[in-house]
XYZ file of C-alpha atoms in Angstrom:
338
model
C -73.691 68.575 -61.364
C -70.762 68.663 -63.756
C -68.622 70.452 -61.144
C -69.173 67.675 -58.606
C -68.236 65.058 -61.195
C -65.006 66.896 -61.976
C -64.260 67.214 -58.255
C -64.641 63.468 -57.607
C -62.712 62.691 -60.764
C -59.749 64.714 -59.481
C -59.943 62.897 -56.141
C -60.023 59.565 -57.975
C -56.930 60.451 -59.994
C -55.041 61.507 -56.854
C -56.036 58.307 -55.046
C -55.023 56.241 -58.054
C -51.565 57.848 -58.150
C -51.150 57.356 -54.398
C -52.068 53.663 -54.590
C -49.741 53.194 -57.555
C -46.839 54.724 -55.635
C -47.617 52.427 -52.684
C -47.555 49.391 -54.986
C -44.151 50.356 -56.385
C -42.802 51.022 -52.891
C -44.086 47.658 -51.701
C -42.433 45.904 -54.656
C -39.128 47.612 -53.918
C -39.330 46.568 -50.257
C -40.081 42.964 -51.274
C -37.039 42.925 -53.571
C -34.834 44.278 -50.800
C -36.149 41.668 -48.343
C -35.495 38.850 -50.822
C -31.935 40.106 -51.358
C -31.332 40.205 -47.609
C -32.750 36.702 -47.200
C -30.468 35.414 -49.931
C -27.443 37.018 -48.287
C -28.471 35.546 -44.959
C -28.751 32.055 -46.475
C -25.292 32.389 -48.042
C -23.764 33.519 -44.748
C -25.530 30.710 -42.890
C -24.204 28.097 -45.328
C -20.709 29.536 -45.053
C -20.900 29.330 -41.254
C -22.032 25.688 -41.440
C -19.213 24.828 -43.819
C -16.567 26.555 -41.684
C -17.916 24.909 -38.542
C -17.770 21.452 -40.151
C -14.201 22.071 -41.324
C -13.248 23.207 -37.827
C -14.750 20.051 -36.323
C -12.891 17.793 -38.759
C -9.642 19.695 -38.112
C -10.081 19.339 -34.350
C -10.777 15.623 -34.699
C -7.621 15.166 -36.766
C -5.567 17.065 -34.193
C -7.038 14.945 -31.397
C -6.195 11.733 -33.258
C -2.659 12.967 -33.906
C -2.099 13.906 -30.271
C -3.330 10.514 -29.098
C -1.027 8.765 -31.555
C 1.956 10.889 -30.436
C 1.294 10.186 -26.756
C 1.103 6.417 -27.239
C 4.088 4.883 -25.318
C 4.025 1.596 -27.244
C 5.505 2.898 -30.456
C 9.252 2.223 -30.525
C 10.577 0.346 -27.481
C 11.884 -2.754 -29.275
C 14.055 -1.221 -32.036
C 15.929 0.946 -29.530
C 17.006 -2.097 -27.491
C 17.992 -4.312 -30.416
C 21.438 -2.830 -31.270
C 22.651 -2.910 -27.620
C 23.911 -6.560 -27.529
C 25.864 -6.101 -30.768
C 27.666 -3.000 -29.437
C 28.634 -4.663 -26.123
C 29.984 -7.791 -27.829
C 32.063 -5.679 -30.196
C 33.634 -3.739 -27.312
C 34.900 -6.978 -25.661
C 37.011 -7.898 -28.704
C 40.632 -6.870 -29.094
C 41.745 -4.598 -31.947
C 43.394 -7.582 -33.734
C 40.199 -9.579 -33.505
C 38.254 -6.592 -34.828
C 40.596 -6.289 -37.854
C 40.636 -10.018 -38.581
C 36.914 -10.561 -38.169
C 35.492 -7.308 -39.479
C 33.507 -8.853 -42.287
C 32.268 -11.918 -40.360
C 31.408 -10.099 -37.131
C 29.655 -7.310 -39.068
C 27.664 -9.739 -41.147
C 26.543 -12.135 -38.450
C 24.926 -9.817 -35.876
C 23.828 -6.891 -38.057
C 22.030 -8.641 -40.896
C 19.659 -10.639 -38.675
C 18.840 -7.473 -36.712
C 18.114 -5.478 -39.871
C 15.968 -8.293 -41.189
C 14.153 -8.490 -37.863
C 13.541 -4.735 -37.962
C 12.264 -4.854 -41.523
C 10.115 -7.849 -40.779
C 8.684 -6.148 -37.706
C 7.877 -3.013 -39.663
C 6.173 -4.981 -42.410
C 4.071 -6.955 -39.991
C 3.082 -3.824 -38.080
C 2.206 -2.073 -41.305
C 0.203 -5.030 -42.475
C -1.671 -5.176 -39.192
C -2.366 -1.444 -38.954
C -2.873 -0.671 -42.626
C -6.045 1.285 -43.377
C -7.458 0.894 -46.863
C -8.384 4.309 -48.232
C -11.275 4.655 -50.667
C -10.608 6.652 -53.809
C -12.916 9.570 -54.512
C -13.520 11.676 -57.602
C -12.218 15.258 -57.595
C -15.185 17.618 -57.510
C -15.670 21.260 -58.407
C -15.641 23.807 -55.585
C -16.764 27.414 -55.478
C -14.757 30.349 -54.212
C -15.543 29.530 -50.573
C -14.455 25.887 -50.905
C -17.963 24.428 -50.951
C -18.983 21.815 -53.526
C -20.885 22.987 -56.567
C -24.206 21.198 -57.008
C -25.248 18.980 -58.614
C -22.379 16.574 -57.919
C -22.272 14.024 -60.756
C -20.771 10.574 -60.139
C -21.550 8.273 -63.047
C -25.315 8.202 -63.560
C -25.883 9.594 -60.056
C -26.475 13.295 -59.409
C -26.581 14.656 -55.862
C -28.452 17.931 -55.361
C -28.245 18.219 -51.577
C -26.103 16.580 -48.894
C -28.658 17.332 -46.184
C -27.953 17.867 -42.487
C -26.309 15.321 -40.203
C -28.520 14.531 -37.200
C -26.370 14.100 -34.094
C -28.987 13.857 -31.325
C -30.733 10.691 -32.616
C -28.912 7.391 -32.992
C -31.357 6.136 -35.614
C -29.889 8.479 -38.221
C -26.547 6.687 -38.523
C -24.998 3.247 -38.287
C -21.420 2.096 -37.940
C -20.831 2.462 -41.688
C -23.476 4.911 -42.942
C -24.939 8.336 -42.175
C -28.505 9.290 -43.092
C -28.556 13.109 -43.371
C -32.024 14.645 -43.378
C -32.693 16.549 -46.577
C -30.346 14.432 -48.681
C -31.525 14.426 -52.297
C -30.110 12.590 -55.301
C -31.238 11.483 -58.754
C -30.332 8.347 -60.670
C -31.159 7.250 -64.228
C -32.664 3.766 -64.246
C -35.326 1.668 -65.955
C -38.912 2.838 -65.652
C -41.403 0.894 -63.562
C -43.971 1.191 -66.334
C -41.561 0.146 -69.085
C -38.120 -0.970 -67.840
C -36.667 -0.618 -71.341
C -37.156 3.142 -71.167
C -35.067 5.521 -69.083
C -36.543 7.127 -66.004
C -35.119 9.578 -63.479
C -35.615 8.495 -59.881
C -35.383 11.072 -57.112
C -34.126 9.660 -53.804
C -34.755 11.546 -50.561
C -34.077 11.069 -46.846
C -36.744 12.660 -44.675
C -37.149 13.329 -40.962
C -39.518 10.870 -39.312
C -38.909 11.239 -35.587
C -36.490 8.740 -34.031
C -35.741 7.077 -37.363
C -35.521 8.495 -40.908
C -37.813 7.603 -43.751
C -36.563 6.957 -47.286
C -38.310 7.776 -50.535
C -37.802 6.946 -54.221
C -40.008 8.815 -56.703
C -40.082 8.222 -60.465
C -40.389 11.278 -62.681
C -43.373 9.795 -64.551
C -45.330 8.850 -61.379
C -44.313 11.468 -58.824
C -47.644 11.180 -57.008
C -46.935 7.571 -55.967
C -43.397 7.374 -54.517
C -41.859 4.270 -52.975
C -41.474 4.770 -49.230
C -39.534 2.525 -46.840
C -37.740 2.421 -43.527
C -34.365 1.822 -45.237
C -32.783 2.312 -48.669
C -32.738 -1.455 -49.135
C -36.509 -1.711 -48.615
C -37.146 0.990 -51.240
C -34.821 -0.567 -53.809
C -36.248 -4.061 -53.213
C -39.747 -2.722 -53.949
C -38.486 -0.977 -57.093
C -36.709 -4.124 -58.306
C -39.753 -6.326 -57.738
C -41.929 -3.916 -59.738
C -39.422 -3.932 -62.595
C -39.362 -7.743 -62.600
C -43.160 -7.754 -62.665
C -43.214 -5.310 -65.588
C -40.781 -7.424 -67.622
C -42.477 -10.702 -66.688
C -39.309 -12.439 -65.537
C -36.638 -11.821 -62.925
C -34.064 -9.575 -64.610
C -32.608 -8.253 -61.351
C -32.497 -9.856 -57.940
C -35.016 -8.069 -55.729
C -32.961 -8.177 -52.524
C -32.321 -4.439 -52.228
C -28.743 -4.949 -51.019
C -27.507 -2.064 -53.161
C -30.075 0.353 -51.720
C -27.594 2.679 -49.961
C -25.480 2.802 -53.103
C -28.596 3.479 -55.232
C -29.321 6.492 -53.031
C -25.631 7.483 -53.162
C -24.898 7.679 -49.424
C -22.235 4.933 -49.677
C -20.657 6.160 -52.914
C -17.132 7.124 -51.738
C -17.190 10.634 -53.219
C -20.540 11.446 -51.598
C -19.819 9.612 -48.360
C -16.622 11.619 -47.952
C -18.554 14.882 -48.246
C -21.208 13.719 -45.776
C -18.551 12.578 -43.322
C -16.740 15.925 -43.557
C -19.922 17.675 -42.401
C -19.096 16.650 -38.831
C -19.105 13.190 -37.267
C -17.545 13.805 -33.844
C -20.949 13.631 -32.145
C -21.870 10.302 -33.771
C -20.641 7.719 -31.250
C -21.710 4.682 -33.261
C -20.145 5.775 -36.548
C -16.744 4.488 -37.631
C -14.791 7.185 -39.488
C -13.598 6.045 -42.915
C -10.450 7.114 -44.756
C -10.674 8.612 -48.225
C -8.127 9.764 -50.776
C -8.675 11.913 -53.854
C -7.638 10.114 -57.023
C -4.890 12.182 -58.647
C -5.599 10.874 -62.149
C -9.319 11.480 -61.783
C -10.130 8.070 -63.283
C -11.870 6.101 -60.529
C -13.241 2.733 -61.547
C -17.033 2.659 -61.337
C -18.162 -0.825 -60.225
C -21.814 0.047 -60.877
C -21.336 -0.014 -64.671
C -21.959 -3.766 -64.761
C -24.499 -3.880 -61.936
C -28.097 -4.310 -63.085
C -29.294 -2.966 -59.728
C -27.664 0.434 -60.297
C -26.980 0.979 -63.986
C -29.545 1.391 -66.772
C -27.350 -0.131 -69.496
C -26.551 -3.148 -67.319
C -30.291 -3.574 -66.688
C -30.954 -3.520 -70.444
C -28.352 -6.238 -70.990
C -30.036 -8.337 -68.320
C -33.450 -7.815 -69.920
C -32.116 -8.741 -73.379
C -30.450 -11.883 -71.991
C -33.626 -12.926 -70.176
C -35.725 -12.474 -73.308
C -33.225 -14.521 -75.326
C -33.431 -17.302 -72.755
C -37.230 -17.173 -72.860
C -37.238 -17.349 -76.667
C -35.118 -20.493 -76.576
C -37.589 -22.362 -74.331
C -40.009 -24.716 -76.107
C -43.242 -23.822 -74.334
C -45.268 -26.364 -76.342
C -43.682 -29.176 -74.325
C -44.602 -27.595 -70.979
C -47.866 -27.247 -69.154
C -49.831 -23.975 -69.426
C -48.936 -23.123 -65.809
C -45.198 -23.207 -66.542
C -45.706 -21.302 -69.792
C -47.698 -18.589 -68.017
C -45.043 -18.375 -65.275
C -42.232 -17.691 -67.736
C -44.219 -15.367 -69.952
C -45.568 -13.394 -66.995
C -49.188 -13.703 -68.148
């Protein structure tokens, strides 16, 4: 009996070693697969980036070729000096010497002024206002390093531009699927406390869907058909929590709250490829050399936490100055938010 026990014990030990070696081999294969997947993702991202740069370069070349082939560029200035030259040839040498100053002043100055005036008017008519953008950090391949911080906005993903559905862009905005950003703002539960809101753009068939989720109530995000709808809902909840209107719940700054119309972010989204977006109007951007771009959201209670706190403090001061004893209970309850 003892011999059989020893025999099965040896078989058990051999099986145990074999299974252990299989486990280690499986772990090594899993590590190798994960490394290959990571390399594949890096190569795929590099291909997307290079393709987007190629598209933007081709669009710039096409615009330049169209501008160079335009025949309406300089017909008038070439014909302006002709009358002055012909009139000068008809004069005798004595008349040229005696009237050098007067003849040179009378025809030339008006023509120069006309040229300058024409250039100024053309420049004023065709001038394109370029939006200033913040310089951002790039990696070795020229791609932006995430997160991209612009004020109290942090962008973690630019998403993918959808070109086969017109509902994912307008004339002035692009709604890339997978776009993700975070902004520090007042909490819905207590607007005087900071809260991080995560903004996302998701695929929803012919039209995108927008989402704002607070970090303290992630299970109940605000969902809407546009950034303005989401922000309007958030603003109304903040007003309800305070008990008085501290921010206008119109949601007009919704795209800016998400970050898709912030010039620095919009420039990066636009550079991802917009040639196949027929309804989108390409905007011009310029990197600020000093790096100090004025942030208009600093004093906007719809976008900035500190500006929201100033609005809340002002509203409470106004409420404290009201003599509620001289008003009816309905008016008192309205102002106090009871």
